Amino acid sequence: MREQSCFHCGLTIEQNEEIDFDDKKFCCTGCKTVYEIFSINDLTSYYDFEKSPGATPQDIKGKYDFLENETILAKVLEFQEGNTSIVSLNIPHIHCSSCIWILENLNRLQPGISTSQVNFHEKKVRITFNSDVVSLKEIVYRLSSIGYEPYISLENYGTAKAKVDRSLTYKLGVAFFCFGNIMLLSFPEYFEMKEFWLDSYKPFFRLLIFLLALPSFLYSASGYYISAYHSIRTRMLNIDIPIALGIIVMFIRSTYDMLMDHGPGFFDSLASLVFFMLLGKMFQIKTYSFLSFERDFKSYFPIAVTKINKDATEDNVAIYDVLKGDRLLIRNQELIPVDGILISESAEIDYSFVTGEAVPITKKSGDKIFAGGKQIGKVIEMEVLHSVSQSYLTQLWSNEIFQKKVDQKHKTITDAISRYFTPILLLIAFGGFGYWIFIDANTAFNVFTAVLIVACPCALALTAPFTFGNILRILGKKKFYLKNAIVIEQLAKVDTIVFDKTGTITTNKKSNIMYEGNAISDSDIVLIKNVLRGSNHPLSRMLYDFLPEAKRVAVEEFQEITGKGILAIVDEKEIKIGSGQFVNDIVADGSEIEKTALHIKIGGSYFGKFTFQNQYREGLEKLFEDLSKAYKIKVLSGDNDGERANLEAILPKGTELIFNQKPEQKLEYIKNLQENGQNVMMVGDGLNDAGALAQSNVGISISENVNVFSPACDAILDATEFSRLNYFLKLSHKAISIIKMSFGLSLLYNVVGLAFAVTGNLLPLVAAIIMPLSTITIVSFVTFMSNYFSNRNLE
């Protein structure tokens, strides 16, 4: 009788335990129940991606009752505001595309879940849910009921550190011990000490070698067997299949040789193979960890926040210098960088960056406010609960709400190679074995094993991630922080660059400000200064710094209208600061060139205007001259064209200058360029140009001592490095060149290695040493070339 496999989990169904349902066979009631749940919720597409992808659900009754405890719940939840909660759960069973599909469709399975996002590499799912509709305990039970029980250890939350997986280190240690001792015990046979060794101790030494090979074969190499088994079950062949097959064949053949007294076998080669393979894997993981650490903990976001000192003065400090207990000032539209307690009387917080829902939540003094919220309205003060989490801001920035759909050319190439590599490799191995078996059985086994071991798509697969990872790290150290690796590829495709004017090509640190109009009293200066304190617009910041220090007064109402100005009420007086048309219906008649200005109106009386003689960034003229050789340059401005003559004098001829552009007009302009087939990079300030930055193929936000971070941008550039923009663009092109060179090097290695292996000129031991060396070579080459190009003068 033919064995039957469970439709859900793929396990063999024991005799007399078969359950028939819906013309399908299941091994137990649990698997049948999961199938029923998916059928009722129209989620049977789960079975289309992989054959039998599920796991049998376990009985967990009462196991997660601790999730009803509010104190524990507060530690486990990542975010909790009103009825919106976010949690990241570790799901060990995530292993294939079906897992990703079902876990990202949890909202169809469980009412109350709004979104769920899988991190396949970390085996985590991030769930946003409505706590009024469903509890975390119910979500955990639902996940467990479909075979995806989360691993929740309270040691991983709060102050305790998560456990570090050291299994690879232990396996490497065991493999090294076995390898070293087997080599030592094999010396007599290597040197053919016949009289002393072969006659007296051969059986004993060979038994010792066999016993020492077992831990290496069964324990150290177990990861390859498990990976190969899952790969075969899911019908997605990976590189671990030929490696596992090579190890097993070598072990069986060596055991046979030893039992039949044909020779000592190849246990020394087997132990060395496992050791060098694990050494290569350890090197790969350590390199990835180094790149990740450099990015998350050394290449900090070049963003500043305003810290209020004990003497009431204000300083701009880097976000990673913020400590528990510090008091921060958060202006209109600024992002709250860290969890804290609201000190001000009240605040309107928009958590759309975290939850995707743009509904402001009212908070009162003493309430907890979460990192990632956006302050709306008048300026607020908050006290920091703990230091800034760089990784949390990175995660927030990577929220799929802000991801752009782009064609990842190199990922497609890598995926294609990985998909076809293993089947082709197996064909070559069996073909070589079939050819040599009729000539020399010993050579046939060597060829078969060497082919399986020497060929390595790892070098091909690692080329793009390592190159991009290293370039991300280098750029981060140079104060140009990219959202992810895809941005490098997008930078290399750019052919048109659009610059915003105010705060981007002009600096908000230097500006000659003049006042024209009626005299303003000291008391009115106090009102203007306090209103400007709540705004993050470059002109507001310049005027705020220009005006003399003034006492703090409460701003009763505050409204900042994009592209127009500020409307506020202080001491029952209405204050308007902004464009002439917004403040006093002043329209330029064209009789004279109108300068960039902020008009002032207090209590219904128009006073006059502060005019700005913009100071352009150092190196701007040379930067534009260099960029114009390879790119089309455009400058958009929300201001009038009072600066046209100055700009035309310093910018290359043919640079398009467009003035009086509202944010929505900037967005539309970029969309039109894209519709004409142009790849557009927008350089602006994060908050005021958020729409245009999001629309562009690459959006770069300029940061200059103010918190203008917006997840809508793809990169943040420290204003001090603005003049090096052309260098960064050229480095992105060099990154693509490095990938192409690495691809060529990897292909050459595989072709040469296979040629030697198939012709019988490569021993399995040499193949085992060469394979990890290929990975080390590629990583070293990528690192060297990345550093070489980054240190060259590309500008």
PDB file of C-alpha atoms in Angstrom, residues 154-357:
ATOM      1  CA  LEU A 154       9.795  37.614  28.774  1.00  0.00           C
ATOM      2  CA  GLU A 155      13.595  37.577  29.056  1.00  0.00           C
ATOM      3  CA  ASN A 156      13.597  39.188  25.608  1.00  0.00           C
ATOM      4  CA  TYR A 157      11.606  42.191  26.741  1.00  0.00           C
ATOM      5  CA  GLY A 158      12.356  45.103  29.050  1.00  0.00           C
ATOM      6  CA  THR A 159      15.894  45.454  30.297  1.00  0.00           C
ATOM      7  CA  ALA A 160      17.122  41.889  29.785  1.00  0.00           C
ATOM      8  CA  LYS A 161      19.045  41.031  26.667  1.00  0.00           C
ATOM      9  CA  ALA A 162      17.751  38.524  24.145  1.00  0.00           C
ATOM     10  CA  LYS A 163      19.442  35.136  24.099  1.00  0.00           C
ATOM     11  CA  VAL A 164      22.249  34.823  21.589  1.00  0.00           C
ATOM     12  CA  ASP A 165      22.140  31.761  19.351  1.00  0.00           C
ATOM     13  CA  ARG A 166      25.542  30.111  19.783  1.00  0.00           C
ATOM     14  CA  SER A 167      24.702  26.808  18.073  1.00  0.00           C
ATOM     15  CA  LEU A 168      26.964  27.576  15.100  1.00  0.00           C
ATOM     16  CA  THR A 169      29.877  28.320  17.458  1.00  0.00           C
ATOM     17  CA  TYR A 170      29.348  24.979  19.254  1.00  0.00           C
ATOM     18  CA  LYS A 171      29.121  23.104  15.930  1.00  0.00           C
ATOM     19  CA  LEU A 172      32.288  24.778  14.684  1.00  0.00           C
ATOM     20  CA  GLY A 173      34.094  23.859  17.942  1.00  0.00           C
ATOM     21  CA  VAL A 174      33.027  20.196  17.687  1.00  0.00           C
ATOM     22  CA  ALA A 175      34.006  20.100  13.988  1.00  0.00           C
ATOM     23  CA  PHE A 176      37.445  21.565  14.770  1.00  0.00           C
ATOM     24  CA  PHE A 177      38.047  19.063  17.603  1.00  0.00           C
ATOM     25  CA  CYS A 178      37.086  16.129  15.356  1.00  0.00           C
ATOM     26  CA  PHE A 179      39.060  17.468  12.379  1.00  0.00           C
ATOM     27  CA  GLY A 180      42.255  18.030  14.398  1.00  0.00           C
ATOM     28  CA  ASN A 181      42.219  14.643  16.123  1.00  0.00           C
ATOM     29  CA  ILE A 182      41.313  12.670  12.992  1.00  0.00           C
ATOM     30  CA  MET A 183      44.200  14.319  11.109  1.00  0.00           C
ATOM     31  CA  LEU A 184      46.539  13.425  14.010  1.00  0.00           C
ATOM     32  CA  LEU A 185      45.391   9.791  14.096  1.00  0.00           C
ATOM     33  CA  SER A 186      45.702   9.558  10.288  1.00  0.00           C
ATOM     34  CA  PHE A 187      49.437  10.467  10.219  1.00  0.00           C
ATOM     35  CA  PRO A 188      50.672   6.849  10.435  1.00  0.00           C
ATOM     36  CA  GLU A 189      48.690   5.914   7.301  1.00  0.00           C
ATOM     37  CA  TYR A 190      49.819   9.093   5.523  1.00  0.00           C
ATOM     38  CA  PHE A 191      53.478   8.098   6.083  1.00  0.00           C
ATOM     39  CA  GLU A 192      52.856   4.338   5.685  1.00  0.00           C
ATOM     40  CA  MET A 193      54.397   3.254   8.983  1.00  0.00           C
ATOM     41  CA  LYS A 194      53.665  -0.366   8.166  1.00  0.00           C
ATOM     42  CA  GLU A 195      55.786  -2.307  10.617  1.00  0.00           C
ATOM     43  CA  PHE A 196      54.707  -0.476  13.754  1.00  0.00           C
ATOM     44  CA  TRP A 197      51.225   0.835  12.976  1.00  0.00           C
ATOM     45  CA  LEU A 198      49.474  -1.237  10.288  1.00  0.00           C
ATOM     46  CA  ASP A 199      50.346  -4.566  11.887  1.00  0.00           C
ATOM     47  CA  SER A 200      49.514  -3.696  15.482  1.00  0.00           C
ATOM     48  CA  TYR A 201      47.071  -0.810  15.895  1.00  0.00           C
ATOM     49  CA  LYS A 202      45.309  -0.271  12.531  1.00  0.00           C
ATOM     50  CA  PRO A 203      41.844  -1.574  13.582  1.00  0.00           C
ATOM     51  CA  PHE A 204      41.929   0.363  16.859  1.00  0.00           C
ATOM     52  CA  PHE A 205      43.033   3.663  15.255  1.00  0.00           C
ATOM     53  CA  ARG A 206      40.478   3.322  12.443  1.00  0.00           C
ATOM     54  CA  LEU A 207      37.708   2.706  15.004  1.00  0.00           C
ATOM     55  CA  LEU A 208      38.797   5.845  16.883  1.00  0.00           C
ATOM     56  CA  ILE A 209      38.748   7.846  13.615  1.00  0.00           C
ATOM     57  CA  PHE A 210      35.239   6.529  12.841  1.00  0.00           C
ATOM     58  CA  LEU A 211      33.970   7.439  16.321  1.00  0.00           C
ATOM     59  CA  LEU A 212      35.502  10.927  16.074  1.00  0.00           C
ATOM     60  CA  ALA A 213      33.871  11.429  12.668  1.00  0.00           C
ATOM     61  CA  LEU A 214      30.374  10.738  14.051  1.00  0.00           C
ATOM     62  CA  PRO A 215      29.912  14.015  16.054  1.00  0.00           C
ATOM     63  CA  SER A 216      31.110  16.008  13.042  1.00  0.00           C
ATOM     64  CA  PHE A 217      28.830  14.079  10.670  1.00  0.00           C
ATOM     65  CA  LEU A 218      25.733  13.893  12.897  1.00  0.00           C
ATOM     66  CA  TYR A 219      25.920  17.145  14.908  1.00  0.00           C
ATOM     67  CA  SER A 220      28.146  19.717  13.197  1.00  0.00           C
ATOM     68  CA  ALA A 221      26.710  19.076   9.712  1.00  0.00           C
ATOM     69  CA  SER A 222      23.082  18.723  10.925  1.00  0.00           C
ATOM     70  CA  GLY A 223      22.139  22.220   9.732  1.00  0.00           C
ATOM     71  CA  TYR A 224      22.803  21.212   6.114  1.00  0.00           C
ATOM     72  CA  TYR A 225      20.593  18.096   6.412  1.00  0.00           C
ATOM     73  CA  ILE A 226      17.698  20.025   7.952  1.00  0.00           C
ATOM     74  CA  SER A 227      17.935  22.797   5.361  1.00  0.00           C
ATOM     75  CA  ALA A 228      18.123  20.248   2.527  1.00  0.00           C
ATOM     76  CA  TYR A 229      15.115  18.336   3.923  1.00  0.00           C
ATOM     77  CA  HIS A 230      12.964  21.484   4.114  1.00  0.00           C
ATOM     78  CA  SER A 231      14.127  22.467   0.646  1.00  0.00           C
ATOM     79  CA  ILE A 232      13.070  19.109  -0.847  1.00  0.00           C
ATOM     80  CA  ARG A 233       9.736  19.203   1.006  1.00  0.00           C
ATOM     81  CA  THR A 234       8.926  22.657  -0.355  1.00  0.00           C
ATOM     82  CA  ARG A 235      10.307  21.792  -3.820  1.00  0.00           C
ATOM     83  CA  MET A 236      12.572  24.826  -3.780  1.00  0.00           C
ATOM     84  CA  LEU A 237      16.050  23.388  -4.260  1.00  0.00           C
ATOM     85  CA  ASN A 238      18.821  25.239  -2.422  1.00  0.00           C
ATOM     86  CA  ILE A 239      22.615  24.925  -2.259  1.00  0.00           C
ATOM     87  CA  ASP A 240      22.474  22.865   0.954  1.00  0.00           C
ATOM     88  CA  ILE A 241      21.137  19.834  -0.986  1.00  0.00           C
ATOM     89  CA  PRO A 242      24.371  19.088  -2.902  1.00  0.00           C
ATOM     90  CA  ILE A 243      26.446  19.886   0.209  1.00  0.00           C
ATOM     91  CA  ALA A 244      24.388  17.479   2.377  1.00  0.00           C
ATOM     92  CA  LEU A 245      24.476  14.841  -0.380  1.00  0.00           C
ATOM     93  CA  GLY A 246      28.270  15.206  -0.720  1.00  0.00           C
ATOM     94  CA  ILE A 247      28.789  14.778   3.054  1.00  0.00           C
ATOM     95  CA  ILE A 248      26.479  11.728   3.253  1.00  0.00           C
ATOM     96  CA  VAL A 249      28.062  10.036   0.197  1.00  0.00           C
ATOM     97  CA  MET A 250      31.549  10.653   1.624  1.00  0.00           C
ATOM     98  CA  PHE A 251      30.533   9.179   5.024  1.00  0.00           C
ATOM     99  CA  ILE A 252      28.889   6.077   3.499  1.00  0.00           C
ATOM    100  CA  ARG A 253      31.804   5.461   1.164  1.00  0.00           C
ATOM    101  CA  SER A 254      34.377   5.912   3.952  1.00  0.00           C
ATOM    102  CA  THR A 255      32.472   3.532   6.247  1.00  0.00           C
ATOM    103  CA  TYR A 256      32.275   0.935   3.449  1.00  0.00           C
ATOM    104  CA  ASP A 257      36.024   1.233   2.701  1.00  0.00           C
ATOM    105  CA  MET A 258      36.871   0.806   6.371  1.00  0.00           C
ATOM    106  CA  LEU A 259      34.577  -2.214   6.928  1.00  0.00           C
ATOM    107  CA  MET A 260      35.762  -3.934   3.746  1.00  0.00           C
ATOM    108  CA  ASP A 261      39.404  -3.082   4.593  1.00  0.00           C
ATOM    109  CA  HIS A 262      39.807  -1.280   1.259  1.00  0.00           C
ATOM    110  CA  GLY A 263      41.475   1.617   2.993  1.00  0.00           C
ATOM    111  CA  PRO A 264      41.059   4.189   5.783  1.00  0.00           C
ATOM    112  CA  GLY A 265      38.251   6.038   3.956  1.00  0.00           C
ATOM    113  CA  PHE A 266      37.940   9.787   3.759  1.00  0.00           C
ATOM    114  CA  PHE A 267      36.976  10.667   7.332  1.00  0.00           C
ATOM    115  CA  ASP A 268      39.793  13.211   7.477  1.00  0.00           C
ATOM    116  CA  SER A 269      38.410  14.893   4.343  1.00  0.00           C
ATOM    117  CA  LEU A 270      34.870  14.680   5.753  1.00  0.00           C
ATOM    118  CA  ALA A 271      35.824  16.336   9.055  1.00  0.00           C
ATOM    119  CA  SER A 272      37.838  19.026   7.281  1.00  0.00           C
ATOM    120  CA  LEU A 273      34.986  19.619   4.819  1.00  0.00           C
ATOM    121  CA  VAL A 274      32.470  20.209   7.622  1.00  0.00           C
ATOM    122  CA  PHE A 275      34.932  22.409   9.533  1.00  0.00           C
ATOM    123  CA  PHE A 276      35.826  24.653   6.573  1.00  0.00           C
ATOM    124  CA  MET A 277      32.174  24.914   5.453  1.00  0.00           C
ATOM    125  CA  LEU A 278      31.113  26.043   8.939  1.00  0.00           C
ATOM    126  CA  LEU A 279      34.090  28.399   9.090  1.00  0.00           C
ATOM    127  CA  GLY A 280      32.877  30.008   5.827  1.00  0.00           C
ATOM    128  CA  LYS A 281      29.347  30.306   7.216  1.00  0.00           C
ATOM    129  CA  MET A 282      30.660  31.874  10.437  1.00  0.00           C
ATOM    130  CA  PHE A 283      32.687  34.400   8.421  1.00  0.00           C
ATOM    131  CA  GLN A 284      29.593  35.258   6.359  1.00  0.00           C
ATOM    132  CA  ILE A 285      27.407  35.796   9.450  1.00  0.00           C
ATOM    133  CA  LYS A 286      30.088  37.857  11.222  1.00  0.00           C
ATOM    134  CA  THR A 287      30.503  40.074   8.155  1.00  0.00           C
ATOM    135  CA  TYR A 288      26.730  40.616   7.920  1.00  0.00           C
ATOM    136  CA  SER A 289      26.581  41.404  11.646  1.00  0.00           C
ATOM    137  CA  PHE A 290      29.441  43.882  11.296  1.00  0.00           C
ATOM    138  CA  LEU A 291      27.702  45.698   8.417  1.00  0.00           C
ATOM    139  CA  SER A 292      24.411  45.722  10.348  1.00  0.00           C
ATOM    140  CA  PHE A 293      26.102  46.982  13.547  1.00  0.00           C
ATOM    141  CA  GLU A 294      27.978  49.698  11.649  1.00  0.00           C
ATOM    142  CA  ARG A 295      24.704  50.846  10.068  1.00  0.00           C
ATOM    143  CA  ASP A 296      22.457  50.698  13.132  1.00  0.00           C
ATOM    144  CA  PHE A 297      24.830  51.874  15.844  1.00  0.00           C
ATOM    145  CA  LYS A 298      27.670  53.852  14.244  1.00  0.00           C
ATOM    146  CA  SER A 299      26.221  55.618  11.206  1.00  0.00           C
ATOM    147  CA  TYR A 300      23.659  57.650  13.110  1.00  0.00           C
ATOM    148  CA  PHE A 301      20.897  59.604  11.446  1.00  0.00           C
ATOM    149  CA  PRO A 302      22.247  63.140  10.892  1.00  0.00           C
ATOM    150  CA  ILE A 303      19.255  64.628  12.712  1.00  0.00           C
ATOM    151  CA  ALA A 304      19.159  67.119  15.562  1.00  0.00           C
ATOM    152  CA  VAL A 305      16.494  67.826  18.168  1.00  0.00           C
ATOM    153  CA  THR A 306      16.039  70.864  20.389  1.00  0.00           C
ATOM    154  CA  LYS A 307      16.981  70.213  23.999  1.00  0.00           C
ATOM    155  CA  ILE A 308      15.835  72.590  26.753  1.00  0.00           C
ATOM    156  CA  ASN A 309      18.559  73.155  29.342  1.00  0.00           C
ATOM    157  CA  LYS A 310      18.007  73.726  33.054  1.00  0.00           C
ATOM    158  CA  ASP A 311      18.624  77.458  32.604  1.00  0.00           C
ATOM    159  CA  ALA A 312      15.783  77.510  29.985  1.00  0.00           C
ATOM    160  CA  THR A 313      18.189  78.003  27.077  1.00  0.00           C
ATOM    161  CA  GLU A 314      17.786  75.824  23.992  1.00  0.00           C
ATOM    162  CA  ASP A 315      20.441  73.780  22.167  1.00  0.00           C
ATOM    163  CA  ASN A 316      20.313  71.679  19.034  1.00  0.00           C
ATOM    164  CA  VAL A 317      21.757  68.249  19.845  1.00  0.00           C
ATOM    165  CA  ALA A 318      22.131  65.042  17.847  1.00  0.00           C
ATOM    166  CA  ILE A 319      19.300  62.607  18.585  1.00  0.00           C
ATOM    167  CA  TYR A 320      21.660  59.910  19.855  1.00  0.00           C
ATOM    168  CA  ASP A 321      22.981  62.314  22.526  1.00  0.00           C
ATOM    169  CA  VAL A 322      19.515  62.511  24.112  1.00  0.00           C
ATOM    170  CA  LEU A 323      19.383  60.837  27.545  1.00  0.00           C
ATOM    171  CA  LYS A 324      16.658  59.752  29.958  1.00  0.00           C
ATOM    172  CA  GLY A 325      15.310  62.771  31.866  1.00  0.00           C
ATOM    173  CA  ASP A 326      16.224  65.317  29.178  1.00  0.00           C
ATOM    174  CA  ARG A 327      13.557  67.843  28.201  1.00  0.00           C
ATOM    175  CA  LEU A 328      12.906  68.269  24.477  1.00  0.00           C
ATOM    176  CA  LEU A 329      11.118  70.926  22.464  1.00  0.00           C
ATOM    177  CA  ILE A 330       8.965  69.542  19.624  1.00  0.00           C
ATOM    178  CA  ARG A 331       7.690  71.970  16.978  1.00  0.00           C
ATOM    179  CA  ASN A 332       4.820  71.757  14.542  1.00  0.00           C
ATOM    180  CA  GLN A 333       5.170  68.769  12.142  1.00  0.00           C
ATOM    181  CA  GLU A 334       8.266  67.453  13.926  1.00  0.00           C
ATOM    182  CA  LEU A 335       8.652  63.756  14.601  1.00  0.00           C
ATOM    183  CA  ILE A 336       8.829  62.653  18.237  1.00  0.00           C
ATOM    184  CA  PRO A 337      12.186  60.790  18.270  1.00  0.00           C
ATOM    185  CA  VAL A 338      11.777  58.849  21.529  1.00  0.00           C
ATOM    186  CA  ASP A 339       9.156  57.705  24.067  1.00  0.00           C
ATOM    187  CA  GLY A 340       8.465  60.311  26.718  1.00  0.00           C
ATOM    188  CA  ILE A 341       6.042  62.073  29.040  1.00  0.00           C
ATOM    189  CA  LEU A 342       4.166  65.159  27.830  1.00  0.00           C
ATOM    190  CA  ILE A 343       5.020  68.189  29.985  1.00  0.00           C
ATOM    191  CA  SER A 344       2.942  70.783  28.114  1.00  0.00           C
ATOM    192  CA  GLU A 345      -0.752  71.199  28.879  1.00  0.00           C
ATOM    193  CA  SER A 346      -1.967  69.324  25.784  1.00  0.00           C
ATOM    194  CA  ALA A 347      -0.841  68.126  22.357  1.00  0.00           C
ATOM    195  CA  GLU A 348      -2.244  66.751  19.122  1.00  0.00           C
ATOM    196  CA  ILE A 349      -0.181  63.739  17.989  1.00  0.00           C
ATOM    197  CA  ASP A 350      -0.502  62.146  14.545  1.00  0.00           C
ATOM    198  CA  TYR A 351       0.696  58.507  14.609  1.00  0.00           C
ATOM    199  CA  SER A 352       0.243  57.869  10.864  1.00  0.00           C
ATOM    200  CA  PHE A 353       3.984  57.108  10.500  1.00  0.00           C
ATOM    201  CA  VAL A 354       3.511  54.200  12.931  1.00  0.00           C
ATOM    202  CA  THR A 355      -0.048  52.980  12.312  1.00  0.00           C
ATOM    203  CA  GLY A 356      -0.858  54.342   8.845  1.00  0.00           C
ATOM    204  CA  GLU A 357      -3.936  56.145  10.244  1.00  0.00           C
TER     205      GLU A 357
END
